[in-house]
Structure formats: C-alpha cells, structure tokens
Tab-separated table of C-alpha atoms and ligand atoms in Angstrom:
chain	number	residue	atom	x	y	z
A	13	MET	CA	4.466	-2.494	-4.012
A	14	PRO	CA	2.466	0.904	-3.069
A	15	GLU	CA	1.951	1.105	0.626
A	16	LEU	CA	-0.297	3.954	2.486
A	17	PRO	CA	2.370	6.750	1.511
A	18	GLU	CA	1.967	5.931	-1.888
A	19	VAL	CA	-1.497	5.000	-1.894
A	20	GLU	CA	-3.061	8.220	-0.061
A	21	ILE	CA	-0.895	10.345	-2.654
A	22	THR	CA	-2.378	8.518	-5.626
A	23	ALA	CA	-5.538	8.998	-4.061
A	24	ARG	CA	-5.014	12.627	-3.070
A	25	ARG	CA	-4.108	13.481	-6.948
A	26	LEU	CA	-6.566	11.223	-8.868
A	27	ASP	CA	-9.317	13.058	-6.388
A	28	ALA	CA	-8.368	16.335	-7.988
A	29	ARG	CA	-8.376	15.228	-11.265
A	30	LEU	CA	-11.424	13.073	-11.074
A	31	ARG	CA	-14.047	15.373	-8.819
A	32	ASP	CA	-17.503	15.616	-10.509
A	33	ALA	CA	-16.092	13.751	-14.060
A	34	GLU	CA	-18.532	11.506	-15.851
A	35	VAL	CA	-18.737	8.553	-16.807
A	36	GLU	CA	-19.410	7.348	-19.881
A	37	SER	CA	-18.630	3.842	-19.886
A	38	ALA	CA	-16.675	1.176	-18.137
A	39	MET	CA	-14.991	-1.933	-18.914
A	40	SER	CA	-12.734	-4.531	-18.179
A	41	PRO	CA	-10.368	-6.535	-20.046
A	42	GLY	CA	-8.683	-8.032	-17.749
A	43	MET	CA	-10.289	-11.542	-17.401
A	44	VAL	CA	-9.968	-11.704	-13.793
A	45	ALA	CA	-9.755	-7.889	-12.533
A	46	LEU	CA	-13.053	-7.418	-11.599
A	47	LYS	CA	-13.890	-9.809	-8.276
A	48	SER	CA	-17.767	-8.721	-8.545
A	49	VAL	CA	-20.982	-9.010	-10.195
A	50	ASP	CA	-23.332	-6.738	-8.901
A	51	PRO	CA	-23.759	-3.573	-9.343
A	52	PRO	CA	-22.826	-4.678	-12.515
A	53	LEU	CA	-19.779	-2.678	-13.740
A	54	ALA	CA	-22.675	-1.199	-16.676
A	55	ALA	CA	-24.078	0.622	-13.542
A	56	LEU	CA	-21.440	3.720	-13.261
A	57	ALA	CA	-22.517	4.650	-16.851
A	58	GLY	CA	-23.913	8.844	-16.242
A	59	ARG	CA	-22.659	8.757	-12.593
A	60	GLN	CA	-19.980	11.523	-11.692
A	61	ILE	CA	-17.031	10.683	-9.377
A	62	ALA	CA	-18.141	11.810	-6.001
A	63	GLY	CA	-14.124	11.493	-4.767
A	64	VAL	CA	-11.421	9.012	-4.651
A	65	CYS	CA	-9.740	7.823	-1.139
A	66	ARG	CA	-7.422	5.211	0.684
A	67	VAL	CA	-8.506	2.517	3.479
A	68	GLY	CA	-4.891	1.102	4.466
A	69	LYS	CA	-3.383	0.194	1.202
A	70	MET	CA	-6.472	0.372	-0.804
A	71	PRO	CA	-7.479	2.547	-3.360
A	72	ILE	CA	-11.379	3.677	-3.201
A	73	VAL	CA	-13.381	6.000	-5.981
A	74	GLU	CA	-17.191	6.769	-5.046
A	75	PHE	CA	-19.457	7.380	-7.129
A	76	GLU	CA	-22.847	9.662	-7.054
A	77	ALA	CA	-26.451	8.257	-7.681
A	78	SER	CA	-28.137	8.101	-11.253
A	79	SER	CA	-31.273	8.761	-12.408
A	80	ASP	CA	-31.652	5.073	-11.810
A	81	SER	CA	-30.092	4.141	-8.862
A	82	ASP	CA	-30.316	6.409	-5.056
A	83	GLU	CA	-27.277	4.514	-4.056
A	84	ARG	CA	-23.836	5.715	-4.306
A	85	ILE	CA	-21.097	3.298	-5.916
A	86	ALA	CA	-18.086	2.592	-4.508
A	87	MET	CA	-15.197	0.841	-6.669
A	88	LEU	CA	-12.325	-1.331	-4.194
A	89	VAL	CA	-9.173	-1.205	-5.918
A	90	HIS	CA	-6.273	-3.816	-4.449
A	91	LEU	CA	-3.366	-2.652	-6.461
A	92	MET	CA	-0.711	-6.142	-5.269
A	93	SER	CA	2.256	-5.701	-6.091
A	94	ALA	CA	2.423	-4.406	-9.633
A	95	GLY	CA	-1.128	-2.747	-10.055
A	96	ARG	CA	-1.214	1.297	-10.696
A	97	LEU	CA	-4.723	3.945	-10.900
A	98	GLN	CA	-4.444	6.310	-13.164
A	99	VAL	CA	-6.009	8.825	-15.257
A	100	PHE	CA	-4.873	8.951	-18.908
A	101	ASP	CA	-6.189	11.709	-21.598
A	102	LYS	CA	-6.623	9.133	-23.788
A	103	ARG	CA	-8.376	5.571	-24.239
A	104	ALA	CA	-6.430	2.555	-23.721
A	105	SER	CA	-5.965	0.692	-27.106
A	106	LEU	CA	-7.286	-2.731	-26.973
A	107	ARG	CA	-3.997	-3.949	-27.199
A	108	ASP	CA	-2.784	-2.566	-24.090
A	109	ARG	CA	-1.986	-5.936	-22.089
A	110	THR	CA	-1.738	-3.488	-19.059
A	111	ALA	CA	-4.824	-2.884	-18.726
A	112	ARG	CA	-7.115	-4.918	-16.373
A	113	VAL	CA	-10.486	-2.095	-15.599
A	114	LEU	CA	-10.795	1.135	-17.947
A	115	VAL	CA	-13.867	3.635	-17.064
A	116	ARG	CA	-13.796	5.786	-19.754
A	117	LEU	CA	-15.217	9.451	-19.051
A	118	ALA	CA	-17.262	11.371	-20.942
A	119	ASP	CA	-14.747	14.515	-21.414
A	120	GLY	CA	-12.438	11.683	-23.263
A	121	ARG	CA	-10.130	10.933	-20.296
A	122	GLU	CA	-9.792	7.113	-18.785
A	123	LEU	CA	-9.419	6.103	-15.433
A	124	ARG	CA	-7.240	3.419	-15.720
A	125	LEU	CA	-6.323	0.354	-13.627
A	126	ARG	CA	-3.207	-1.026	-14.872
A	127	GLU	CA	-0.743	-3.789	-13.786
A	128	PHE	CA	2.949	-4.489	-14.616
A	129	GLY	CA	3.671	-8.187	-15.957
A	130	THR	CA	2.115	-11.145	-16.652
A	131	LYS	CA	0.711	-12.060	-13.152
A	132	GLN	CA	-3.262	-11.066	-12.925
A	133	ARG	CA	-3.203	-9.925	-9.647
A	134	ALA	CA	-4.374	-6.761	-9.049
A	135	TRP	CA	-8.547	-6.501	-8.690
A	136	ALA	CA	-11.270	-4.457	-8.323
A	137	LYS	CA	-15.064	-4.277	-7.122
A	138	LEU	CA	-17.872	-2.672	-6.664
A	139	VAL	CA	-19.898	-2.590	-3.520
A	140	PRO	CA	-22.425	-0.135	-3.374
A	141	ALA	CA	-21.116	3.363	-0.994
A	142	GLY	CA	-22.604	2.182	2.345
A	143	ALA	CA	-21.623	-1.334	2.418
A	144	VAL	CA	-17.888	-0.343	2.147
A	145	GLU	CA	-17.162	-1.075	5.902
A	146	ALA	CA	-18.443	-4.320	5.840
A	147	ASP	CA	-16.854	-5.945	2.767
A	148	GLU	CA	-14.620	-8.247	4.239
A	149	MET	CA	-11.408	-6.516	2.532
A	150	VAL	CA	-11.874	-3.836	4.372
A	151	ALA	CA	-13.706	-5.325	7.870
A	152	THR	CA	-10.683	-7.319	8.365
A	153	LEU	CA	-8.485	-4.203	8.649
A	154	GLY	CA	-6.971	-3.280	11.521
A	155	PRO	CA	-6.379	0.731	12.331
A	156	GLU	CA	-4.644	2.980	9.950
A	157	ALA	CA	-0.786	3.464	10.505
A	158	TRP	CA	-1.083	6.465	9.724
A	159	PRO	CA	-1.945	8.567	12.230
A	160	ALA	CA	-0.439	5.854	14.352
A	161	PRO	CA	-3.599	4.043	16.500
A	162	PRO	CA	-2.544	5.251	20.681
A	163	PRO	CA	0.317	3.465	22.169
A	164	GLU	CA	-2.203	1.728	24.216
A	165	GLU	CA	-3.727	0.270	21.373
A	166	LEU	CA	-0.591	-0.594	18.941
A	167	ALA	CA	0.624	-2.346	22.229
A	168	ARG	CA	-2.613	-4.767	22.036
A	169	ARG	CA	-2.363	-5.884	19.058
A	170	THR	CA	1.274	-6.265	18.578
A	171	ALA	CA	1.153	-8.201	21.737
A	172	GLN	CA	1.620	-11.480	19.599
A	173	PRO	CA	4.109	-13.997	19.630
A	174	ARG	CA	5.667	-13.032	15.999
A	175	HIS	CA	8.116	-11.451	14.675
A	176	LEU	CA	7.216	-7.713	14.082
A	177	HIS	CA	8.719	-7.557	10.880
A	178	PRO	CA	6.011	-10.228	9.504
A	179	MET	CA	3.407	-8.970	12.230
A	180	LEU	CA	3.342	-5.053	11.073
A	181	ARG	CA	3.243	-6.101	7.432
A	182	ASP	CA	-0.488	-8.019	8.005
A	183	GLN	CA	-2.963	-5.662	7.386
A	184	ARG	CA	-5.541	-7.651	9.795
A	185	VAL	CA	-2.620	-6.052	12.388
A	186	ILE	CA	-1.918	-2.264	11.098
A	187	ALA	CA	-3.425	-0.969	8.031
A	188	GLY	CA	-0.869	0.670	5.531
A	189	ILE	CA	2.309	-0.632	5.666
A	190	GLY	CA	4.021	-3.342	3.152
A	191	ARG	CA	7.212	-4.447	2.576
A	192	SER	CA	9.877	-1.419	2.297
A	193	TRP	CA	7.699	0.721	4.922
A	194	VAL	CA	8.029	-1.826	7.340
A	195	ASP	CA	12.059	-1.686	6.866
A	196	GLU	CA	12.215	1.978	7.907
A	197	VAL	CA	9.132	1.769	10.817
A	198	LEU	CA	11.907	-0.689	12.617
A	199	TRP	CA	14.635	1.370	11.382
A	200	GLU	CA	13.205	4.810	13.354
A	201	ALA	CA	11.998	2.684	16.339
A	202	ALA	CA	15.462	0.976	16.242
A	203	LEU	CA	13.866	-2.223	16.789
A	204	SER	CA	14.636	-5.960	15.306
A	205	PRO	CA	13.081	-6.850	12.530
A	206	PHE	CA	12.990	-10.370	14.245
A	207	ARG	CA	12.098	-9.496	17.950
A	208	GLN	CA	8.805	-10.985	18.926
A	209	GLY	CA	5.573	-8.500	19.292
A	210	SER	CA	4.782	-10.298	22.404
A	211	ASP	CA	8.226	-9.972	23.952
A	212	LEU	CA	8.377	-5.603	23.942
A	213	GLU	CA	8.311	-3.637	26.529
A	214	ASP	CA	6.039	-0.511	27.116
A	215	GLU	CA	8.639	1.747	25.852
A	216	GLU	CA	9.767	-0.198	23.118
A	217	VAL	CA	6.010	-0.220	21.911
A	218	GLU	CA	6.609	3.287	22.550
A	219	ARG	CA	9.262	4.006	19.901
A	220	LEU	CA	7.324	1.946	16.894
A	221	HIS	CA	4.488	4.264	18.040
A	222	GLY	CA	6.474	7.202	17.789
A	223	ALA	CA	8.527	6.195	14.236
A	224	MET	CA	5.087	5.796	12.243
A	225	HIS	CA	5.801	9.481	11.574
A	226	VAL	CA	8.122	8.142	9.051
A	227	LEU	CA	4.704	7.354	6.839
A	228	GLY	CA	3.482	11.108	7.248
A	229	ASP	CA	7.285	12.197	6.534
A	230	ALA	CA	6.990	10.370	3.457
A	231	ILE	CA	3.337	12.021	2.228
A	232	ASP	CA	4.553	15.122	3.005
A	233	HIS	CA	7.202	14.418	1.221
A	234	TYR	CA	4.904	13.579	-1.523
A	235	GLU	CA	3.224	16.235	-1.355
A	236	GLU	CA	6.174	18.609	-2.272
A	237	VAL	CA	7.619	16.499	-5.111
A	238	ILE	CA	5.109	15.006	-6.906
A	239	GLY	CA	2.551	17.790	-9.810
A	240	ASP	CA	-0.578	16.933	-10.882
A	241	VAL	CA	-0.055	13.224	-12.015
A	242	VAL	CA	1.948	10.296	-9.656
A	243	PRO	CA	4.423	8.677	-11.851
A	244	ASP	CA	4.400	4.839	-12.745
A	245	LYS	CA	7.645	4.802	-9.875
A	246	LEU	CA	7.323	7.097	-7.069
A	247	PRO	CA	10.631	8.712	-5.827
A	248	MET	CA	10.336	7.030	-1.993
A	249	PRO	CA	12.154	8.275	0.605
A	250	LEU	CA	13.586	5.274	1.656
A	251	LYS	CA	16.140	5.890	4.109
A	252	VAL	CA	17.617	1.866	4.904
A	253	HIS	CA	15.457	-0.815	2.852
A	254	ARG	CA	17.034	-2.508	0.290
A	255	ARG	CA	20.217	-0.074	0.836
A	256	GLU	CA	22.558	-3.356	2.009
A	257	GLY	CA	26.329	-1.962	2.064
A	258	GLU	CA	25.507	0.721	2.823
A	259	PRO	CA	26.359	3.363	5.853
A	260	CYS	CA	23.554	3.990	8.641
A	261	PRO	CA	22.441	7.257	8.171
A	262	ARG	CA	22.109	7.547	12.063
A	263	CYS	CA	24.995	5.943	13.065
A	264	GLY	CA	27.231	4.772	10.276
A	265	ALA	CA	27.205	0.692	10.427
A	266	THR	CA	27.074	-1.010	7.382
A	267	LEU	CA	23.723	-1.897	7.040
A	268	ALA	CA	22.805	-5.579	6.452
A	269	ALA	CA	19.838	-7.712	5.109
A	270	VAL	CA	18.594	-10.465	5.633
A	271	HIS	CA	16.458	-11.943	2.193
A	272	PHE	CA	13.793	-14.046	2.176
A	273	ALA	CA	11.667	-16.035	-0.897
A	274	GLU	CA	9.830	-12.796	-2.062
A	275	HIS	CA	11.561	-10.141	-0.131
A	276	VAL	CA	14.132	-8.623	1.547
A	277	THR	CA	14.750	-6.820	4.739
A	278	THR	CA	17.025	-4.257	5.616
A	279	TYR	CA	18.285	-3.344	9.067
A	280	CYS	CA	21.011	-1.400	11.089
A	281	PRO	CA	22.556	-4.414	13.109
A	282	ASP	CA	24.429	-1.654	15.508
A	283	GLU	CA	21.430	0.024	16.728
A	284	GLN	CA	18.856	-2.799	15.829
A	285	THR	CA	20.145	-6.267	16.524
A	286	GLY	CA	22.510	-5.621	19.568
A	287	GLY	CA	25.818	-6.023	16.992
A	288	ARG	CA	24.598	-9.119	15.626
A	289	VAL	CA	24.360	-10.057	11.498
A	290	LEU	CA	21.468	-12.261	11.296
A	291	LYS	CA	21.761	-15.736	9.385
A	292	ASP	CA	20.571	-15.577	5.871
A	293	ARG	CA	17.582	-17.260	5.103
A	294	ARG	CA	18.075	-18.413	1.779
A	295	LEU	CA	21.613	-19.228	2.534
A	296	SER	CA	20.401	-21.518	5.662
A	297	ARG	CA	17.960	-22.866	3.995
A	298	LEU	CA	20.411	-24.075	1.205
A	299	LEU	CA	23.121	-25.366	3.812
A	300	LYS	CA	20.312	-27.372	6.480
B	30	LIG	ZN1	22.765	2.323	12.806
C-alpha cells in the first residue's frame, strides 16, 4: 500500500504533469469507487487542474473554478491497498477492469484511478475545495508523520496503552505511516513493535521522533530514482520490512518477524526486543 513517501512522490509527479491541463469529461466505471454525489463528476468538465497534493496517505487533485461555478473542486482519493493514481497518454479501454475513476483531459491524456485485484476498495470523492479540511477523512487525521510533529506533541499522541506497531499505523494518531514504513521507523528508533506507547520514556520518544527521518529520506530517494512517470511498483528503500532471516543492516543479528492475518512485522531482536524472538501470533493461535 502506498504510504506517505510513495503518495508524496506520486502527487509531485502528477502535479508536474497535470497542472493547467483541462478536463474534457469524467466518469466512474468502478460502481462503488465514487463516494460522493455532489458536486457530480460532470462538474469537472471544462475545469483546469490547479494542482495535485497529498494529505496523509491520500492524494488530492484540485480543479480550478469554472465558468459555471466560482468554487474550486477537490478530488480526495483513498488508494487503499491496491489503488494507483496515474496519468496515461491514451484513454482506458472500456474493458479495463482496473479502471475506477477516469478524468479525461482535453489534450487526449487521462488521469486514472486504477486498482489491481478483484476487490473494489479504492475510492474517490469530490468536495468543494474549501471543505477538504472538514471532510471526515481529513479532519480525523493526526499530524503528518513527515516532517515529524514536535517531540512533545508526539509524546502526547503516543501516550496510549497500545502497542507501537498498530498505533503508529493509526492515521488518527499520526498520518502517513502504514505496514511497510512502521517497521522501518521502529527499527530506526530501536524500539519494539510491541512496546506500549504509554510506557515510553522521554528519551525513547526522542528516538521515535528522530526516526521519522526515514520517511523524508525515502522521498529524497524517490526524487533521485523516479523519472516523470511513477511505476506501478515503486523501488522502496526498505531496510528491514519483509527481510526476515536476513542480517540486520546495523548490527548483523538475524532479523525476525511476527506474522499476523494480513501483515507481517519485521524487527531486529538484538536491538529492538532485548534479544527476545517474539512468538509468531499465527502459530500461537493455531496451538491454542
Ligand atoms: Zn540490529
């Protein structure tokens, strides 16, 4: 799933390619992909794209006011696990099963929300640009993970009796981190994924705060290696995530992992869990 660094580079590249492009028409072949009715998709016709930005893990495409309405419109997109927002030189075939929302441009190109796999979970919604911040998906977000909020704010937000791994992925606590980058942040901070947020010492919160730079480093990496077009699969500069069994790049210990139903967390036992290899929850459930 695209997280803060991946969505940021996607938004930057789309912004560079789409700014000022004029919309010819828009449609939503994914029956459930459009989550709003007002303003309608038809309201985008004739508008210019004002720019593309990001909030948390969500790209936002903004459209200029039109001759009919002096209000800008924003398209808020949630990519979920398998969605991609991409621009193509040609229009999608009507049989393209990955197409969810299509914004056809007057110059022949097409901005396309696609989704791989059979599930339809990615979505988009149109809102008046001035209403983005009040939208429930945006209003409930915690501060952006990068640049990191001040340590005092991070301390306040993480002071909860919850494990760090799920808590840092909770967008209401801090926005932008998902299943891949949480492993990298915790490894960088040398903190156990199963540490309780409310147990953190000040010095540990400082470490967590300092570790958020891995998100900024990833954006810098993408700026270097990604051209005009963001590929379907980004070359993510991950050091520990899904590298179970490989040596820790910092201390050489063998990286361990705990598997959950839908995700896996990878960590360095020597540096993050005091030498303990944590029980695999998948196995322990079976053995119960
Ligand atoms: Zn290590």
